[in-house]
MMTF fields as JSON, N, C-alpha, C and O atoms, coordinates in Angstrom:
{
  "mmtfVersion": "1.0.0",
  "mmtfProducer": "UNKNOWN",
  "numBonds": 523,
  "numAtoms": 524,
  "numGroups": 131,
  "numChains": 1,
  "numModels": 1,
  "chainsPerModel": [1],
  "groupsPerChain": [131],
  "chainIdList": ["A"],
  "bondAtomList": [4, 2, 8, 6, 12, 10, 16, 14, 20, 18, 24, 22, 28, 26, 32, 30, 36, 34, 40, 38, 44, 42, 48, 46, 52, 50, 56, 54, 60, 58, 64, 62, 68, 66, 72, 70, 76, 74, 80, 78, 84, 82, 88, 86, 92, 90, 96, 94, 100, 98, 104, 102, 108, 106, 112, 110, 116, 114, 120, 118, 124, 122, 128, 126, 132, 130, 136, 134, 140, 138, 144, 142, 148, 146, 152, 150, 156, 154, 160, 158, 164, 162, 168, 166, 172, 170, 176, 174, 180, 178, 184, 182, 188, 186, 192, 190, 196, 194, 200, 198, 204, 202, 208, 206, 212, 210, 216, 214, 220, 218, 224, 222, 228, 226, 232, 230, 236, 234, 240, 238, 244, 242, 248, 246, 252, 250, 256, 254, 260, 258, 264, 262, 268, 266, 272, 270, 276, 274, 280, 278, 284, 282, 288, 286, 292, 290, 296, 294, 300, 298, 304, 302, 308, 306, 312, 310, 316, 314, 320, 318, 324, 322, 328, 326, 332, 330, 336, 334, 340, 338, 344, 342, 348, 346, 352, 350, 356, 354, 360, 358, 364, 362, 368, 366, 372, 370, 376, 374, 380, 378, 384, 382, 388, 386, 392, 390, 396, 394, 400, 398, 404, 402, 408, 406, 412, 410, 416, 414, 420, 418, 424, 422, 428, 426, 432, 430, 436, 434, 440, 438, 444, 442, 448, 446, 452, 450, 456, 454, 460, 458, 464, 462, 468, 466, 472, 470, 476, 474, 480, 478, 484, 482, 488, 486, 492, 490, 496, 494, 500, 498, 504, 502, 508, 506, 512, 510, 516, 514, 520, 518],
  "bondOrderList": [1, 1, 1, 1, 1, 1, 1, 1, 1, 1, 1, 1, 1, 1, 1, 1, 1, 1, 1, 1, 1, 1, 1, 1, 1, 1, 1, 1, 1, 1, 1, 1, 1, 1, 1, 1, 1, 1, 1, 1, 1, 1, 1, 1, 1, 1, 1, 1, 1, 1, 1, 1, 1, 1, 1, 1, 1, 1, 1, 1, 1, 1, 1, 1, 1, 1, 1, 1, 1, 1, 1, 1, 1, 1, 1, 1, 1, 1, 1, 1, 1, 1, 1, 1, 1, 1, 1, 1, 1, 1, 1, 1, 1, 1, 1, 1, 1, 1, 1, 1, 1, 1, 1, 1, 1, 1, 1, 1, 1, 1, 1, 1, 1, 1, 1, 1, 1, 1, 1, 1, 1, 1, 1, 1, 1, 1, 1, 1, 1, 1],
  "groupList": [{"groupName": "MET", "atomNameList": ["N", "CA", "C", "O"], "elementList": ["N", "C", "C", "O"], "formalChargeList": [0, 0, 0, 0], "bondAtomList": [1, 0, 2, 1, 3, 2], "bondOrderList": [1, 1, 2], "singleLetterCode": "M", "chemCompType": "L-PEPTIDE LINKING"}, {"groupName": "LEU", "atomNameList": ["N", "CA", "C", "O"], "elementList": ["N", "C", "C", "O"], "formalChargeList": [0, 0, 0, 0], "bondAtomList": [1, 0, 2, 1, 3, 2], "bondOrderList": [1, 1, 2], "singleLetterCode": "L", "chemCompType": "L-PEPTIDE LINKING"}, {"groupName": "VAL", "atomNameList": ["N", "CA", "C", "O"], "elementList": ["N", "C", "C", "O"], "formalChargeList": [0, 0, 0, 0], "bondAtomList": [1, 0, 2, 1, 3, 2], "bondOrderList": [1, 1, 2], "singleLetterCode": "V", "chemCompType": "L-PEPTIDE LINKING"}, {"groupName": "ARG", "atomNameList": ["N", "CA", "C", "O"], "elementList": ["N", "C", "C", "O"], "formalChargeList": [0, 0, 0, 0], "bondAtomList": [1, 0, 2, 1, 3, 2], "bondOrderList": [1, 1, 2], "singleLetterCode": "R", "chemCompType": "L-PEPTIDE LINKING"}, {"groupName": "ASP", "atomNameList": ["N", "CA", "C", "O"], "elementList": ["N", "C", "C", "O"], "formalChargeList": [0, 0, 0, 0], "bondAtomList": [1, 0, 2, 1, 3, 2], "bondOrderList": [1, 1, 2], "singleLetterCode": "D", "chemCompType": "L-PEPTIDE LINKING"}, {"groupName": "ALA", "atomNameList": ["N", "CA", "C", "O"], "elementList": ["N", "C", "C", "O"], "formalChargeList": [0, 0, 0, 0], "bondAtomList": [1, 0, 2, 1, 3, 2], "bondOrderList": [1, 1, 2], "singleLetterCode": "A", "chemCompType": "L-PEPTIDE LINKING"}, {"groupName": "SER", "atomNameList": ["N", "CA", "C", "O"], "elementList": ["N", "C", "C", "O"], "formalChargeList": [0, 0, 0, 0], "bondAtomList": [1, 0, 2, 1, 3, 2], "bondOrderList": [1, 1, 2], "singleLetterCode": "S", "chemCompType": "L-PEPTIDE LINKING"}, {"groupName": "ILE", "atomNameList": ["N", "CA", "C", "O"], "elementList": ["N", "C", "C", "O"], "formalChargeList": [0, 0, 0, 0], "bondAtomList": [1, 0, 2, 1, 3, 2], "bondOrderList": [1, 1, 2], "singleLetterCode": "I", "chemCompType": "L-PEPTIDE LINKING"}, {"groupName": "THR", "atomNameList": ["N", "CA", "C", "O"], "elementList": ["N", "C", "C", "O"], "formalChargeList": [0, 0, 0, 0], "bondAtomList": [1, 0, 2, 1, 3, 2], "bondOrderList": [1, 1, 2], "singleLetterCode": "T", "chemCompType": "L-PEPTIDE LINKING"}, {"groupName": "GLY", "atomNameList": ["N", "CA", "C", "O"], "elementList": ["N", "C", "C", "O"], "formalChargeList": [0, 0, 0, 0], "bondAtomList": [1, 0, 2, 1, 3, 2], "bondOrderList": [1, 1, 2], "singleLetterCode": "G", "chemCompType": "PEPTIDE LINKING"}, {"groupName": "PRO", "atomNameList": ["N", "CA", "C", "O"], "elementList": ["N", "C", "C", "O"], "formalChargeList": [0, 0, 0, 0], "bondAtomList": [1, 0, 2, 1, 3, 2], "bondOrderList": [1, 1, 2], "singleLetterCode": "P", "chemCompType": "L-PEPTIDE LINKING"}, {"groupName": "HIS", "atomNameList": ["N", "CA", "C", "O"], "elementList": ["N", "C", "C", "O"], "formalChargeList": [0, 0, 0, 0], "bondAtomList": [1, 0, 2, 1, 3, 2], "bondOrderList": [1, 1, 2], "singleLetterCode": "H", "chemCompType": "L-PEPTIDE LINKING"}, {"groupName": "GLN", "atomNameList": ["N", "CA", "C", "O"], "elementList": ["N", "C", "C", "O"], "formalChargeList": [0, 0, 0, 0], "bondAtomList": [1, 0, 2, 1, 3, 2], "bondOrderList": [1, 1, 2], "singleLetterCode": "Q", "chemCompType": "L-PEPTIDE LINKING"}, {"groupName": "GLU", "atomNameList": ["N", "CA", "C", "O"], "elementList": ["N", "C", "C", "O"], "formalChargeList": [0, 0, 0, 0], "bondAtomList": [1, 0, 2, 1, 3, 2], "bondOrderList": [1, 1, 2], "singleLetterCode": "E", "chemCompType": "L-PEPTIDE LINKING"}, {"groupName": "ASN", "atomNameList": ["N", "CA", "C", "O"], "elementList": ["N", "C", "C", "O"], "formalChargeList": [0, 0, 0, 0], "bondAtomList": [1, 0, 2, 1, 3, 2], "bondOrderList": [1, 1, 2], "singleLetterCode": "N", "chemCompType": "L-PEPTIDE LINKING"}, {"groupName": "PHE", "atomNameList": ["N", "CA", "C", "O"], "elementList": ["N", "C", "C", "O"], "formalChargeList": [0, 0, 0, 0], "bondAtomList": [1, 0, 2, 1, 3, 2], "bondOrderList": [1, 1, 2], "singleLetterCode": "F", "chemCompType": "L-PEPTIDE LINKING"}, {"groupName": "TRP", "atomNameList": ["N", "CA", "C", "O"], "elementList": ["N", "C", "C", "O"], "formalChargeList": [0, 0, 0, 0], "bondAtomList": [1, 0, 2, 1, 3, 2], "bondOrderList": [1, 1, 2], "singleLetterCode": "W", "chemCompType": "L-PEPTIDE LINKING"}],
  "groupTypeList": [0, 1, 2, 3, 4, 5, 0, 6, 6, 2, 7, 1, 8, 1, 9, 10, 8, 11, 8, 1, 3, 12, 5, 5, 5, 1, 0, 6, 5, 3, 3, 2, 9, 5, 5, 2, 2, 1, 4, 10, 13, 5, 9, 9, 7, 9, 7, 1, 8, 13, 3, 4, 7, 1, 14, 6, 2, 9, 1, 9, 12, 14, 10, 4, 6, 13, 3, 8, 11, 5, 11, 8, 8, 8, 4, 2, 2, 15, 5, 5, 10, 8, 16, 8, 1, 13, 13, 5, 5, 3, 5, 0, 5, 11, 9, 9, 15, 3, 11, 1, 2, 2, 1, 4, 3, 9, 4, 2, 5, 9, 7, 2, 6, 2, 3, 4, 7, 7, 3, 6, 16, 2, 10, 5, 3, 13, 10, 5, 10, 2, 10],
  "groupIdList": [1, 2, 3, 4, 5, 6, 7, 8, 9, 10, 11, 12, 13, 14, 15, 16, 17, 18, 19, 20, 21, 22, 23, 24, 25, 26, 27, 28, 29, 30, 31, 32, 33, 34, 35, 36, 37, 38, 39, 40, 41, 42, 43, 44, 45, 46, 47, 48, 49, 50, 51, 52, 53, 54, 55, 56, 57, 58, 59, 60, 61, 62, 63, 64, 65, 66, 67, 68, 69, 70, 71, 72, 73, 74, 75, 76, 77, 78, 79, 80, 81, 82, 83, 84, 85, 86, 87, 88, 89, 90, 91, 92, 93, 94, 95, 96, 97, 98, 99, 100, 101, 102, 103, 104, 105, 106, 107, 108, 109, 110, 111, 112, 113, 114, 115, 116, 117, 118, 119, 120, 121, 122, 123, 124, 125, 126, 127, 128, 129, 130, 131],
  "secStructList": [7, 5, 4, 4, 4, 6, 1, 5, 1, 1, 7, 7, 3, 3, 7, 6, 6, 7, 5, 2, 2, 2, 2, 2, 2, 2, 2, 2, 2, 2, 6, 7, 1, 3, 3, 3, 3, 7, 7, 6, 6, 6, 6, 1, 7, 3, 3, 3, 3, 2, 2, 2, 2, 2, 2, 2, 2, 2, 6, 6, 7, 7, 6, 6, 6, 7, 5, 4, 4, 4, 1, 7, 5, 7, 1, 7, 7, 3, 3, 7, 6, 6, 7, 5, 2, 2, 2, 2, 2, 2, 2, 2, 2, 2, 2, 6, 7, 1, 3, 3, 3, 3, 3, 1, 1, 1, 1, 3, 3, 3, 3, 3, 3, 2, 2, 2, 2, 2, 2, 6, 6, 1, 7, 7, 7, 7, 7, 7, 7, 7, 7],
  "xCoordList": [0.877, 0.081, 1.119, 2.195, 0.413, 1.252, 1.038, -0.108, 1.485, 1.374, -0.113, -1.035, -0.314, -1.46, -2.797, -3.753, -2.626, -3.926, -4.108, -5.085, -3.478, -3.398, -3.687, -4.278, -3.354, -2.741, -4.148, -5.026, -4.275, -5.405, -5.183, -4.058, -5.958, -5.842, -6.451, -6.287, -7.234, -8.217, -7.123, -7.324, -6.049, -4.809, -5.715, -6.746, -5.451, -5.49, -4.004, -2.961, -4.28, -3.27, -3.246, -4.338, -2.115, -2.217, -1.039, -0.101, -1.406, -0.309, 0.474, 0.152, 1.765, 2.928, 2.267, 2.688, 1.128, 0.883, -0.477, -1.164, -0.683, -2.023, -1.287, -0.173, -2.369, -1.716, -1.673, -1.895, -1.208, -1.341, -2.479, -2.752, -3.405, -4.724, -5.754, -6.685, -5.561, -6.234, -6.18, -7.104, -4.871, -4.127, -4.799, -5.233, -4.949, -5.127, -7.125, -7.699, -7.718, -8.622, -9.201, -10.024, -8.616, -8.971, -8.536, -9.247, -7.112, -6.932, -7.752, -8.089, -8.295, -9.273, -10.764, -11.483, -10.989, -12.297, -12.388, -13.313, -11.002, -10.879, -10.687, -10.949, -10.196, -9.674, -8.307, -8.104, -7.623, -6.345, -4.905, -5.013, -4.077, -2.757, -1.892, -1.23, -1.743, -1.069, -1.505, -2.493, -1.098, -1.193, 0.255, 1.367, -0.09, 0.896, 0.988, -0.043, 2.094, 2.064, 3.102, 4.231, 1.964, 3.057, 3.36, 2.547, 4.766, 5.342, 6.497, 7.646, 5.929, 7.145, 8.37, 9.475, 8.303, 9.787, 10.495, 11.709, 9.931, 10.498, 11.052, 11.386, 11.242, 11.156, 10.379, 10.662, 9.175, 7.84, 6.89, 5.701, 7.131, 6.391, 6.782, 7.777, 6.202, 6.491, 5.349, 4.37, 5.431, 4.484, 4.229, 5.085, 2.853, 2.643, 1.862, 0.874, 2.41, 1.803, 1.183, 1.32, 0.219, -0.132, 1.149, 1.105, 1.912, 3.119, 3.768, 4.364, 3.671, 4.592, 3.853, 4.388, 2.359, 1.407, 1.658, 1.65, 1.882, 1.523, 2.962, 3.058, 4.005, 5.646, 5.263, 5.379, 4.76, 4.742, 3.991, 4.456, 2.534, 1.721, 2.75, 3.177, 3.201, 4.051, 5.372, 6.049, 5.534, 6.935, 6.345, 7.056, 4.942, 4.345, 4.109, 3.951, 4.126, 3.876, 2.551, 1.819, 2.105, 0.65, 0.485, 1.271, -0.643, -1.355, -1.896, -1.916, -2.362, -2.919, -1.762, -1.928, -0.569, 0.178, 1.451, 1.832, 1.753, 2.33, 2.03, 0.887, 3.065, 2.644, 3.208, 4.156, 2.501, 2.86, 4.269, 5.083, 4.523, 5.886, 7.143, 8.243, 7.061, 7.739, 7.812, 8.745, 6.9, 7.066, 6.651, 6.144, 6.795, 6.82, 8.169, 9.318, 7.872, 9.259, 9.36, 8.388, 10.607, 10.904, 11.686, 11.613, 12.461, 13.115, 12.219, 12.286, 11.403, 10.062, 11.046, 11.928, 10.684, 11.137, 9.622, 8.591, 9.553, 8.353, 8.656, 9.698, 7.122, 6.948, 6.668, 6.393, 6.555, 6.052, 4.8, 4.782, 3.854, 2.616, 2.919, 2.182, 4.04, 4.301, 5.113, 5.129, 5.739, 6.079, 5.602, 4.547, 5.952, 5.077, 4.759, 5.521, 4.04, 3.828, 4.873, 5.027, 5.691, 6.741, 7.674, 8.403, 8.06, 8.964, 8.536, 9.446, 7.447, 6.705, 6.828, 7.096, 6.583, 6.703, 8.357, 8.856, 9.197, 10.664, 11.011, 11.496, 10.699, 11.339, 10.691, 11.264, 9.334, 8.817, 9.584, 10.052, 9.988, 10.69, 12.048, 12.461, 12.726, 13.999, 14.058, 14.877, 12.984, 12.79, 12.481, 13.082, 11.673, 10.919, 9.667, 9.25, 8.856, 7.811, 6.471, 6.56, 5.472, 4.346, 3.554, 2.746, 4.015, 3.459, 4.606, 5.645, 3.989, 4.394, 3.926, 2.909, 4.585, 3.913, 3.907, 4.982, 2.945, 3.25, 3.318, 2.388, 4.358, 4.355, 4.612, 5.377, 3.808, 3.66, 3.514, 2.646, 5.051, 5.529, 5.722, 5.474, 6.153, 6.579, 5.017, 5.064, 4.08, 2.574, 2.483, 2.904, 1.701, 1.346, 0.283, -0.722, 0.238, -0.783, -1.635, -2.595, -0.964, -1.65, -0.917, -0.019, -1.059, -0.225, -0.715, -1.85, 0.156, 0.123, 0.826, 1.932, -0.348, 0.196, 0.324, -0.129, 1.143, 1.142, -0.326, -0.632, -1.098, -2.69, -3.124, -3.623, -2.88, -3.588, -2.969, -3.716, -1.424, -0.914, -1.033, -0.527, -1.55, -1.962, -3.522, -4.062, -4.134, -5.706, -5.368, -5.911, -4.41, -4.31, -3.894, -4.302, -3.092, -2.461, -3.591, -3.733, -4.68, -5.075, -6.614, -7.15, -7.165, -8.653, -9.524, -8.999, -10.411, -11.159, -11.867, -11.838, -12.293, -12.774, -14.31, -15.091, -14.482, -15.986, -16.765, -16.392, -18.04, -18.779, -19.18, -19.487, -19.271, -19.602, -20.817, -21.578, -20.828, -22.195, -23.393, -23.122, -24.452, -25.341, -26.023, -26.569, -26.063, -26.645, -28.3, -28.908],
  "yCoordList": [-1.005, 0.236, 1.314, 1.393, 2.109, 3.746, 4.593, 4.37, 5.739, 7.032, 7.514, 7.787, 7.604, 7.962, 7.485, 8.102, 5.948, 5.442, 5.806, 5.338, 6.324, 6.072, 7.438, 7.502, 8.667, 10.073, 10.51, 10.013, 11.496, 12.819, 13.57, 14.066, 13.949, 15.064, 16.302, 17.143, 16.368, 17.596, 18.013, 17.376, 18.938, 19.562, 20.323, 20.606, 20.861, 22.485, 22.977, 22.535, 24.158, 24.901, 26.369, 26.936, 27.077, 27.837, 29.005, 28.801, 29.92, 30.962, 31.111, 30.539, 31.995, 32.454, 33.156, 33.068, 33.891, 34.67, 34.135, 34.856, 32.864, 32.494, 32.208, 31.739, 32.683, 32.122, 30.66, 29.917, 30.386, 28.864, 28.481, 27.288, 29.323, 28.967, 28.918, 28.112, 29.796, 29.954, 28.187, 27.451, 28.026, 26.736, 25.713, 24.81, 25.632, 24.387, 24.262, 23.19, 25.458, 25.283, 24.775, 23.871, 25.528, 24.379, 23.376, 22.52, 23.026, 21.139, 20.546, 19.399, 21.1, 20.259, 19.956, 19.035, 20.988, 21.255, 20.12, 19.313, 20.191, 19.09, 17.996, 17.027, 17.717, 16.564, 15.856, 14.703, 16.853, 16.563, 16.811, 17.814, 16.378, 16.315, 17.384, 17.993, 17.82, 18.58, 19.377, 18.89, 20.69, 21.538, 21.78, 21.585, 22.296, 22.611, 24.205, 24.869, 24.765, 26.529, 26.741, 26.392, 27.595, 28.027, 29.507, 30.43, 29.555, 30.656, 31.07, 30.631, 31.973, 32.372, 32.9, 32.481, 33.692, 34.442, 33.34, 33.479, 32.362, 30.958, 30.001, 29.035, 30.297, 28.842, 28.025, 27.168, 28.569, 28.107, 26.998, 27.287, 25.896, 24.668, 24.225, 23.503, 24.518, 23.685, 22.761, 22.488, 22.312, 21.832, 22.192, 22.292, 22.367, 22.415, 21.596, 21.357, 20.829, 19.447, 19.932, 21.059, 18.812, 18.961, 18.965, 19.668, 18.376, 18.457, 19.727, 20.154, 20.419, 22.011, 22.471, 22.671, 22.771, 23.407, 22.871, 23.67, 21.546, 21.141, 21.758, 22.222, 21.768, 21.646, 23.22, 23.531, 24.318, 25.649, 25.935, 26.779, 25.207, 25.74, 25.116, 25.743, 24.028, 23.509, 24.015, 23.647, 24.975, 25.854, 27.192, 27.985, 27.197, 28.227, 29.632, 30.717, 29.335, 30.59, 30.703, 29.717, 31.851, 32.261, 31.761, 32.071, 31.002, 30.524, 31.593, 31.652, 32.493, 33.649, 34.906, 35.733, 34.49, 35.506, 34.821, 35.304, 34.005, 32.916, 32.614, 32.237, 32.714, 32.563, 31.301, 30.745, 30.878, 29.344, 29.483, 28.668, 30.74, 30.823, 30.55, 30.305, 30.575, 30.41, 29.19, 29.009, 28.116, 26.966, 25.83, 24.784, 25.938, 25.527, 24.622, 25.056, 23.576, 22.723, 23.141, 23.149, 23.586, 24.08, 23.2, 23.322, 22.29, 21.288, 20.141, 19.369, 19.823, 18.785, 17.851, 18.185, 16.713, 15.475, 15.519, 15.462, 15.59, 15.495, 13.803, 13.154, 13.461, 12.074, 12.059, 13.233, 11.356, 11.309, 10.186, 9.179, 10.654, 9.951, 8.477, 7.523, 8.363, 6.794, 6.216, 4.985, 6.787, 5.968, 4.728, 4.947, 3.627, 2.404, 3.198, 4.147, 3.044, 2.849, 2.397, 2.906, 1.232, 1.206, 1.809, 1.69, 2.667, 3.568, 4.984, 5.51, 5.541, 6.377, 6.114, 7.024, 4.697, 4.511, 4.454, 5.108, 3.781, 3.868, 5.647, 6.04, 6.504, 7.813, 8.384, 9.413, 8.108, 8.362, 7.973, 8.754, 6.604, 6.231, 6.558, 6.712, 6.634, 7.222, 8.753, 9.191, 9.359, 10.826, 11.134, 12.026, 10.497, 10.679, 11.366, 11.959, 11.434, 12.252, 11.299, 10.088, 11.809, 11.228, 11.385, 10.602, 12.442, 13.219, 13.702, 14.319, 13.144, 13.523, 14.477, 14.132, 15.599, 16.425, 15.478, 14.937, 15.281, 14.79, 15.753, 16.532, 15.703, 16.704, 15.632, 14.684, 16.157, 15.695, 17.12, 17.991, 16.889, 17.753, 18.996, 20.039, 19.128, 20.131, 21.19, 22.413, 20.557, 21.24, 20.069, 18.918, 20.769, 19.791, 18.783, 19.317, 17.735, 17.053, 16.206, 15.467, 16.545, 15.778, 15.664, 16.499, 14.751, 14.659, 12.972, 12.538, 12.41, 11.057, 11.022, 11.491, 10.111, 10.179, 8.429, 7.656, 8.089, 7.101, 6.544, 5.633, 7.244, 6.604, 6.201, 5.111, 7.199, 6.67, 5.335, 4.363, 5.164, 3.776, 2.577, 1.532, 2.564, 1.59, 1.356, 0.251, 2.616, 2.103, 1.079, -0.024, 1.525, 0.828, -0.562, -1.463, -0.738, -2.33, -3.001, -4.204, -2.213, -3.314, -3.242, -2.197, -4.379, -4.087, -3.12, -3.014, -2.647, -2.223, -3.058, -4.276, -2.735, -3.602, -3.807, -2.926, -4.872, -5.012, -5.148, -5.785, -4.449, -4.576, -5.596, -6.614, -5.596, -6.89, -7.813, -7.29, -8.807, -9.55, -9.121, -8.938, -8.997, -8.753, -9.938, -10.584, -10.364, -11.465, -11.854, -12.795],
  "zCoordList": [0.244, -0.093, 0.044, 0.635, -0.708, -0.694, -0.001, 0.391, 0.583, 1.302, 0.559, 1.328, -0.693, -0.974, -1.332, -1.803, -0.925, -0.27, 1.581, 2.166, 2.046, 3.314, 3.788, 4.866, 3.13, 3.718, 3.676, 2.971, 4.507, 4.406, 3.479, 3.53, 2.409, 1.61, 1.526, 0.642, 2.596, 2.989, 4.227, 5.262, 4.278, 5.301, 5.893, 5.282, 7.397, 7.899, 7.738, 8.221, 6.801, 6.82, 7.606, 7.62, 8.281, 9.172, 8.464, 7.694, 8.917, 8.603, 9.686, 10.727, 9.615, 10.675, 11.912, 13.065, 11.489, 12.584, 13.422, 14.147, 13.184, 13.963, 15.333, 15.565, 16.213, 17.862, 17.721, 16.765, 19.355, 19.366, 19.856, 19.722, 20.517, 20.862, 19.657, 19.674, 18.622, 17.299, 16.509, 16.163, 16.462, 16.156, 16.882, 16.167, 17.771, 19.017, 18.629, 18.442, 18.602, 18.262, 16.923, 16.78, 15.973, 14.68, 14.539, 14.012, 14.966, 14.766, 15.72, 15.425, 17.074, 17.49, 17.216, 17.603, 16.451, 15.604, 14.633, 14.541, 13.735, 12.394, 12.939, 12.227, 14.298, 14.727, 13.992, 13.613, 13.974, 13.468, 14.37, 15.077, 14.453, 15.473, 14.947, 15.788, 13.366, 12.965, 12.016, 11.468, 11.464, 10.476, 9.738, 10.229, 8.327, 7.569, 7.826, 7.717, 8.134, 8.162, 7.066, 6.721, 6.679, 5.256, 5.474, 5.525, 5.601, 5.453, 4.44, 4.396, 3.686, 2.523, 3.358, 3.014, 4.317, 4.713, 5.618, 5.77, 6.175, 6.639, 6.331, 7.017, 4.814, 3.946, 3.109, 2.272, 3.603, 3.064, 3.519, 3.38, 3.987, 4.237, 5.658, 5.725, 6.712, 7.96, 8.615, 7.92, 9.82, 10.463, 11.982, 12.86, 12.098, 13.894, 14.042, 13.348, 15.416, 16.011, 16.956, 17.431, 17.39, 18.814, 19.93, 20.94, 19.713, 20.88, 20.867, 21.856, 19.669, 19.8, 20.744, 21.835, 20.557, 21.319, 22.743, 23.679, 22.956, 24.71, 25.161, 26.297, 24.342, 24.83, 25.238, 26.424, 24.174, 24.522, 25.667, 26.434, 26.038, 27.555, 28.334, 29.305, 28.079, 29.261, 29.802, 30.762, 28.894, 29.197, 30.138, 30.755, 30.065, 30.553, 29.875, 30.435, 28.519, 27.477, 27.123, 27.209, 26.706, 26.924, 25.153, 24.258, 25.026, 23.735, 23.116, 21.887, 23.835, 23.231, 22.396, 21.5, 23.263, 22.498, 21.39, 20.324, 21.827, 20.782, 19.675, 19.419, 18.671, 17.142, 16.792, 17.347, 15.768, 14.746, 14.744, 15.179, 14.143, 13.12, 14.301, 13.807, 15.882, 16.43, 16.99, 17.772, 16.744, 17.324, 16.041, 16.448, 14.84, 13.538, 13.338, 13.418, 13.124, 12.215, 11.055, 10.299, 10.682, 9.586, 8.851, 7.628, 9.328, 8.741, 8.613, 9.57, 7.693, 7.729, 6.901, 6.11, 7.265, 6.222, 5.332, 6.002, 4.301, 3.378, 2.789, 2.694, 2.443, 1.833, 0.555, 0.304, -0.548, -1.841, -1.692, -0.984, -2.519, -2.471, -3.144, -2.892, -4.005, -4.06, -2.916, -2.897, -2.032, -0.983, -0.353, 0.244, -0.275, 0.4, 1.792, 1.974, 2.536, 4.0, 4.994, 6.104, 4.419, 5.088, 5.083, 6.068, 4.058, 3.873, 4.652, 5.292, 4.658, 5.538, 7.201, 7.986, 7.611, 9.118, 9.19, 10.106, 8.365, 8.786, 9.049, 10.11, 7.999, 8.2, 9.087, 9.444, 9.848, 11.507, 12.254, 13.082, 12.219, 13.313, 13.829, 14.978, 12.474, 12.306, 12.993, 13.801, 12.429, 12.697, 14.145, 14.742, 14.63, 16.166, 15.972, 16.966, 14.753, 14.481, 14.387, 14.592, 14.125, 14.228, 12.557, 12.058, 12.063, 10.801, 9.822, 10.056, 8.48, 7.483, 6.224, 5.623, 5.822, 5.123, 3.67, 3.415, 2.857, 1.592, 0.341, 0.134, -0.448, -1.473, -3.007, -3.184, -3.738, -5.253, -5.909, -5.958, -6.489, -7.676, -6.841, -7.445, -5.446, -4.964, -4.441, -4.311, -4.275, -3.987, -2.756, -2.863, -1.332, -0.546, -0.89, -1.359, -0.808, -1.239, -0.18, -0.401, 1.125, 2.074, 3.219, 3.331, 4.234, 5.657, 5.835, 5.643, 6.139, 6.591, 7.84, 8.11, 8.883, 10.478, 10.481, 9.637, 11.803, 12.421, 12.157, 11.388, 12.908, 12.813, 11.397, 11.118, 10.534, 9.157, 8.926, 8.812, 8.829, 8.725, 9.693, 9.287, 10.761, 11.381, 10.822, 10.769, 10.417, 9.968, 8.853, 8.798, 7.945, 6.759, 6.939, 6.206, 7.903, 8.111, 8.822, 8.603, 9.902, 10.712, 10.173, 9.803, 10.187, 9.604, 10.76, 11.868, 10.597, 11.479, 12.423, 12.243, 13.083, 14.678, 14.197, 13.837, 14.265, 14.153, 15.322, 16.307, 15.203, 16.222, 16.943, 16.323, 18.271, 19.217, 18.36, 17.546, 18.601, 18.271, 19.293, 20.479, 18.903, 19.73, 20.054, 19.159, 21.441, 22.107, 21.573, 22.083]
}
């Protein structure tokens, strides 16, 4: 199975000046653990994860004044839609992260997460039989 088969193609995109509270609210509403941050002044494509927000709050920083650009990972490891899920899982395990931004011909095509990979590898749970 390939990354394109498991990735989420509808992604949350943020700008560099969103506050962490705004980012958290949007991520929560969409039930996603990461957002793509587009910041042309900082190199283009970055990623903000729930862990980035958690680390900021844990340090006592104010989520109403902290901006996404200060917490965005900009040295992103990108996946291609033609990667196998094994290649994506290997990259995540090697890098110690749970999300990969998927690029197709230089454009953001989606995000693949550990959860997406697991869902692809493990059949959905069947409901318990009714007695």
